[in-house]
CSV table of C-alpha atoms in Angstrom, one decimal:
chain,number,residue,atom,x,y,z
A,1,UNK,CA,0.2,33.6,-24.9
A,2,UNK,CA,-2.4,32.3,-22.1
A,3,UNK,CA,-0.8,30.8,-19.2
A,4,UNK,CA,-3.0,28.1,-17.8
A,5,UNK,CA,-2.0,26.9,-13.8
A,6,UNK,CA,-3.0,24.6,-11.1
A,7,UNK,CA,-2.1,21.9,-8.8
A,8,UNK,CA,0.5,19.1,-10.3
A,9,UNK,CA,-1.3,16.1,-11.2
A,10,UNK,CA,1.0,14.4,-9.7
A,11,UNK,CA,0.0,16.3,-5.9
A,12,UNK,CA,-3.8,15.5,-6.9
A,13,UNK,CA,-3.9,11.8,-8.2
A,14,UNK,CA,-4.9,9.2,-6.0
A,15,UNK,CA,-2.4,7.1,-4.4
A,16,UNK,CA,-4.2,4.3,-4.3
A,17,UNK,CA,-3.9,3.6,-8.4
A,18,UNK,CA,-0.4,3.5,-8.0
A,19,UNK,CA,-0.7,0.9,-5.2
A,20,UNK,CA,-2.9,-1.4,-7.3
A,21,UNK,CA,-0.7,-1.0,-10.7
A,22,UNK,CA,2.1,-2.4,-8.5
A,23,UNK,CA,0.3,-5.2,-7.0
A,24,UNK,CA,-1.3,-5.9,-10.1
A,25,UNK,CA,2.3,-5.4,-11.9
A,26,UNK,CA,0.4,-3.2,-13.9
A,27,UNK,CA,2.7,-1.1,-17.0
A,28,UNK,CA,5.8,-2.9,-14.7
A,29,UNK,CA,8.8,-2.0,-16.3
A,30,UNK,CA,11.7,-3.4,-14.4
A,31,UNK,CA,12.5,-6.7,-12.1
A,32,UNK,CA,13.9,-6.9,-8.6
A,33,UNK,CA,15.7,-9.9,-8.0
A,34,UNK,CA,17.2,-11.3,-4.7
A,35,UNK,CA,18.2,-14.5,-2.6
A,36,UNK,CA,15.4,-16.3,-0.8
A,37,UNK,CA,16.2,-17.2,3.0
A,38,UNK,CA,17.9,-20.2,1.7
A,39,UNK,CA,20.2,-18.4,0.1
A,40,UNK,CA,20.1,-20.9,-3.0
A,41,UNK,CA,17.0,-20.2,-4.9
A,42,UNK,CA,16.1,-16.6,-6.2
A,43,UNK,CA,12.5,-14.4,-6.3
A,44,UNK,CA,11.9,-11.4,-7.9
A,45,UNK,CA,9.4,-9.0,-7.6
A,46,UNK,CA,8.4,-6.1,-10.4
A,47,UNK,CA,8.1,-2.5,-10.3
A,48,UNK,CA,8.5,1.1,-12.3
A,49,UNK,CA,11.6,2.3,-13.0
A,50,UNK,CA,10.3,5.7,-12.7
A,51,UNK,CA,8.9,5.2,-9.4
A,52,UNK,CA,12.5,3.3,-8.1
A,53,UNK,CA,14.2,6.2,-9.9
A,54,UNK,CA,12.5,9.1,-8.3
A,55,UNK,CA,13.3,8.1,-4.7
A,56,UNK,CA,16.6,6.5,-4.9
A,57,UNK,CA,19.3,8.0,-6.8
A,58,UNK,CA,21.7,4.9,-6.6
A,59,UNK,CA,18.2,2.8,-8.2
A,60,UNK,CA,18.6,5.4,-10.4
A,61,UNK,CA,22.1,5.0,-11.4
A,62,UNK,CA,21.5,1.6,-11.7
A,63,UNK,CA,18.7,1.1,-14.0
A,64,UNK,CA,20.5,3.5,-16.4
A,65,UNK,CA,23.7,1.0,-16.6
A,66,UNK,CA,21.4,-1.4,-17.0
A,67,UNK,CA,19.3,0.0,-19.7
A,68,UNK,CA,22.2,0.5,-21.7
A,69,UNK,CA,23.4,-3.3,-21.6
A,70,UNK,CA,19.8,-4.0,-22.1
A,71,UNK,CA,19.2,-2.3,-25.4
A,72,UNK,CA,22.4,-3.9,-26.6
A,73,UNK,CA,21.7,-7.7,-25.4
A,74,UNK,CA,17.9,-8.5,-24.9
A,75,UNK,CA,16.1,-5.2,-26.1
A,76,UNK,CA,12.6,-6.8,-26.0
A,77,UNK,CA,13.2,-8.6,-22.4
A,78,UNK,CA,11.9,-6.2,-19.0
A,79,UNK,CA,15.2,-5.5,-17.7
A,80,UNK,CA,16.3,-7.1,-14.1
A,81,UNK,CA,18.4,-5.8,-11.8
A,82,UNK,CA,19.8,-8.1,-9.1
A,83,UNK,CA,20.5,-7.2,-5.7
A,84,UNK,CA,22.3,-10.3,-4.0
A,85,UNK,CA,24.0,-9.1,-0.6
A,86,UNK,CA,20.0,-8.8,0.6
A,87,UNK,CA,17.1,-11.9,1.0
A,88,UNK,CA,14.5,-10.9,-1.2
A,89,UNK,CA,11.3,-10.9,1.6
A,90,UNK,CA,14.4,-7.2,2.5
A,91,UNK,CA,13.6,-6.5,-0.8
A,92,UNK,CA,9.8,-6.8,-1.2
A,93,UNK,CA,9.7,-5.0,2.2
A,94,UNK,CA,11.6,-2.1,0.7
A,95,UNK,CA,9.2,-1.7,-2.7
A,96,UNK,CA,6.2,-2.1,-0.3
A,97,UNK,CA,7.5,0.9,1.3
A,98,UNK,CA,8.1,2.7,-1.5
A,99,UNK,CA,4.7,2.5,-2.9
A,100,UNK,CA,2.8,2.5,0.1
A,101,UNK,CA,4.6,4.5,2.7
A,102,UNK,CA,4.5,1.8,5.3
A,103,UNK,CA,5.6,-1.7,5.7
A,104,UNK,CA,4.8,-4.4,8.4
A,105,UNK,CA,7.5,-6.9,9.8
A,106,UNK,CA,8.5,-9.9,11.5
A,107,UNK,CA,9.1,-9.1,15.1
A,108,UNK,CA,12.6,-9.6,15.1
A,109,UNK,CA,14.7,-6.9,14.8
A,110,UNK,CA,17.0,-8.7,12.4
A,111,UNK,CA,14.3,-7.6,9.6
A,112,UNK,CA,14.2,-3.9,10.8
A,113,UNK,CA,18.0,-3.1,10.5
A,114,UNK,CA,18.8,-5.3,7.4
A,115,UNK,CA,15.9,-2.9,6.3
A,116,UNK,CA,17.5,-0.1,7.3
A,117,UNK,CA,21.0,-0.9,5.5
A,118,UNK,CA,19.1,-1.8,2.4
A,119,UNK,CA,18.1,1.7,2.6
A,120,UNK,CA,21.1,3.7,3.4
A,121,UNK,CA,22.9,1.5,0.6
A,122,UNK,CA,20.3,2.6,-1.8
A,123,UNK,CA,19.9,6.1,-0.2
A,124,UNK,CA,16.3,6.0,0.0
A,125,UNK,CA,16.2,8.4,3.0
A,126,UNK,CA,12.9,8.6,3.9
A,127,UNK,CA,12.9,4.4,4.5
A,128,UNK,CA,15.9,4.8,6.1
A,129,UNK,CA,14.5,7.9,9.1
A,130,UNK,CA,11.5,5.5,9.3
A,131,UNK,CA,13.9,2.2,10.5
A,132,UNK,CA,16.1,4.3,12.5
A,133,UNK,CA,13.0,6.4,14.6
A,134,UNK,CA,11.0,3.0,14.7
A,135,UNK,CA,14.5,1.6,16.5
A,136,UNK,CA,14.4,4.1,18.5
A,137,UNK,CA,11.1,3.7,20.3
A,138,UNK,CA,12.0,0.5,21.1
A,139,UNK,CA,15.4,1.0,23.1
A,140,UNK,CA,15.6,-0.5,26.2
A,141,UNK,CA,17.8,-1.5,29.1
A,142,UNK,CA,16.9,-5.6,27.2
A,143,UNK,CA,17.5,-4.3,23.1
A,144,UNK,CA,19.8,-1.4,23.5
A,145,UNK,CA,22.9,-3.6,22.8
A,146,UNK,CA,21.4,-5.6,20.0
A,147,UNK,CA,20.2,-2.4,18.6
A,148,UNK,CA,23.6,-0.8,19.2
A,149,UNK,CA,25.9,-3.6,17.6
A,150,UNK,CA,23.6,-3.9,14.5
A,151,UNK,CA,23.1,0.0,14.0
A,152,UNK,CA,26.9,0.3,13.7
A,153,UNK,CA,27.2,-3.2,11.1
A,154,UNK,CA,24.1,-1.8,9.2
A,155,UNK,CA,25.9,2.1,9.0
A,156,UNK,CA,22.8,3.8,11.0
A,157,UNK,CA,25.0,6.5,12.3
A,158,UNK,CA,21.8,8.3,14.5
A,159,UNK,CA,20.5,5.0,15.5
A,160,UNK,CA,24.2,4.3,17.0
A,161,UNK,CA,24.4,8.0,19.1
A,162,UNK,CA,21.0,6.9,20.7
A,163,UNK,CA,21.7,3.7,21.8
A,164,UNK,CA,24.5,4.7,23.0
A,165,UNK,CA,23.5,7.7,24.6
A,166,UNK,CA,20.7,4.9,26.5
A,167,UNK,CA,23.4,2.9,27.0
A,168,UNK,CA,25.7,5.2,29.2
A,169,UNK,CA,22.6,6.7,30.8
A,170,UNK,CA,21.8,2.8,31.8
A,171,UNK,CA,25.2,1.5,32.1
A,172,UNK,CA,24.7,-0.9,35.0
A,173,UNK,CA,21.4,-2.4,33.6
A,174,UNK,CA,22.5,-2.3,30.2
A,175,UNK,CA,25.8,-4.4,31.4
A,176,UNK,CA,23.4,-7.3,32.7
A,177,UNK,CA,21.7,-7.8,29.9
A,178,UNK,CA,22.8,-11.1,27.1
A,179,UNK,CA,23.8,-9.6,24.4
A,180,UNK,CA,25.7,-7.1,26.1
A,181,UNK,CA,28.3,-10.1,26.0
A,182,UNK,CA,28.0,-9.8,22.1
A,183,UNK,CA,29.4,-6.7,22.3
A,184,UNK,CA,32.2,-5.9,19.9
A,185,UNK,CA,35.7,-5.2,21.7
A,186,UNK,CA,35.6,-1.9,19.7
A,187,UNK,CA,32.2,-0.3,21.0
A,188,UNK,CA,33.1,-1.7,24.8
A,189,UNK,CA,36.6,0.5,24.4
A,190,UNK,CA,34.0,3.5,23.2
A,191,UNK,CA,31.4,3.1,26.0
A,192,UNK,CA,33.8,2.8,28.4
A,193,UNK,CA,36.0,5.7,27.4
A,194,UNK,CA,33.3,8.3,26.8
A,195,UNK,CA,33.0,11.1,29.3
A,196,UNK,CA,29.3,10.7,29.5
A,197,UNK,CA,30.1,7.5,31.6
A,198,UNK,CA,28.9,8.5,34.7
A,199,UNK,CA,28.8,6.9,38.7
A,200,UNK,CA,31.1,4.1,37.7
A,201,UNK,CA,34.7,3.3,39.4
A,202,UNK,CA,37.7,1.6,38.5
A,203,UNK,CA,36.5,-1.3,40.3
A,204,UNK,CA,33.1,-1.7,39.0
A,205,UNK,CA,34.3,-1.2,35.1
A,206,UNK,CA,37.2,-3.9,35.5
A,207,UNK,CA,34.7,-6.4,36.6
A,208,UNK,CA,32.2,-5.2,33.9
A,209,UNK,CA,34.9,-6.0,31.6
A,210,UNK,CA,36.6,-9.5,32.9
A,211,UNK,CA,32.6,-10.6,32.3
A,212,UNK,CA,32.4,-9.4,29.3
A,213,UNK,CA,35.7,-11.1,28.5
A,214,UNK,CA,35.4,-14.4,30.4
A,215,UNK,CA,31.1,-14.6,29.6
A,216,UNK,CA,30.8,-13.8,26.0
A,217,UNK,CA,31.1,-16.6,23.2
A,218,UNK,CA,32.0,-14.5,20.9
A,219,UNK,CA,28.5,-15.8,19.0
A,220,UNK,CA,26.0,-13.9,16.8
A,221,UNK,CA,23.5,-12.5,18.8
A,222,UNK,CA,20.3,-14.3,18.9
A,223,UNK,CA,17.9,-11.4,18.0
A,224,UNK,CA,15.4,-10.1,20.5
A,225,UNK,CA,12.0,-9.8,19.7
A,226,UNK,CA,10.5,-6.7,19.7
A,227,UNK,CA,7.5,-6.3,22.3
């Protein structure tokens, strides 16, 4: 036998044809559909199952369930897989990552952490270390409670620690700040009872709390815009 070797093609190609098959939907294979911002009419955007499959597992898992209905109902039709808890400009976001390795976004941070749940619920993890270390740089004593509440809805566990780590090392600055007042009663209890709460008295953390309590509308946060 002669045993031939070298560098996977795969290591060697250039990038840069998989980029323009996929905005050329180019040998597309399946459809991503999702819920415009007015969560009435629907957009879809195509892709390669092999490409989805190879960095998400759960993408994975659900193309096969839905190759096997597929050969069963409409054999001859691209098959379409449906992701409705997410607005579909999430969703095109997400693929751009995929197949470029960046993304650009509004400058609200709204975008960012739905982002960031899309990919923890699809366990893309390289997407999702990218959202929660682009959070990161921009905590501060004006976004670390937006960042904080949203981080724990949207189940970005390290994002959490680090704002709230900022958050106890900034207490009295973070406490003045508006959406501090959006502040679930849950993550005040756990700011308030952890040990890394330093250089505040009984005195100062009842006020802190009868302001949080008498001040906050219990609203959605208006989202702060990234600088």
């Amino acid at each position: 036998k002669i045993h031939v070797a070298g560098e996977h093609p795969l290591k060697v190609w250039d990038r840069g044809v998989l980029v323009e098959m996929y905005r050329n939907e180019e040998l597309c294979d399946v459809e991503i559909r999702a819920r415009t911002c007015d969560e009435v009419t629907w957009a879809a955007r195509r892709a390669h199952k092999f490409v989805l499959s190879l960095v998400s597992p759960v993408f994975r898992r659900m193309i096969q369930w839905e190759q096997e209905k597929h050969r069963r109902q409409a054999p001859h039709d691209i098959l379409v897989i449906t992701l409705d808890e997410v607005s579909f400009h999430i969703v095109e976001s997400c693929l751009e990552f995929l197949y470029l390795g960046e993304v650009e976004l509004s400058c609200r941070f709204d975008d960012l952490l739905e982002l960031g749940r899309l990919a923890d619920s699809l366990d893309i993890s390289s997407l999702r270390s990218a959202v929660i270390n682009t959070a990161s740089e921009l905590i501060n004593t004006s976004s670390c409670a937006y960042l904080l509440q949203g981080a724990i809805v949207c189940g970005l566990f390290e994002l959490e620690e680090r704002c709230m780590l900022f958050a106890l090392r900034n207490f009295p600055l973070i406490a003045q700040s508006p959406d501090f007042l959006d502040l679930d009663e849950s993550v005040l209890e756990d700011l308030l009872a952890d040990d890394r709460l330093t250089g505040y008295n009984e005195e100062a953390i009842y006020e802190v709390v009868m302001h949080w309590a008498t001040r906050g509308a219990h609203r959605l946060p208006s989202s702060p815009r990234a600088p």
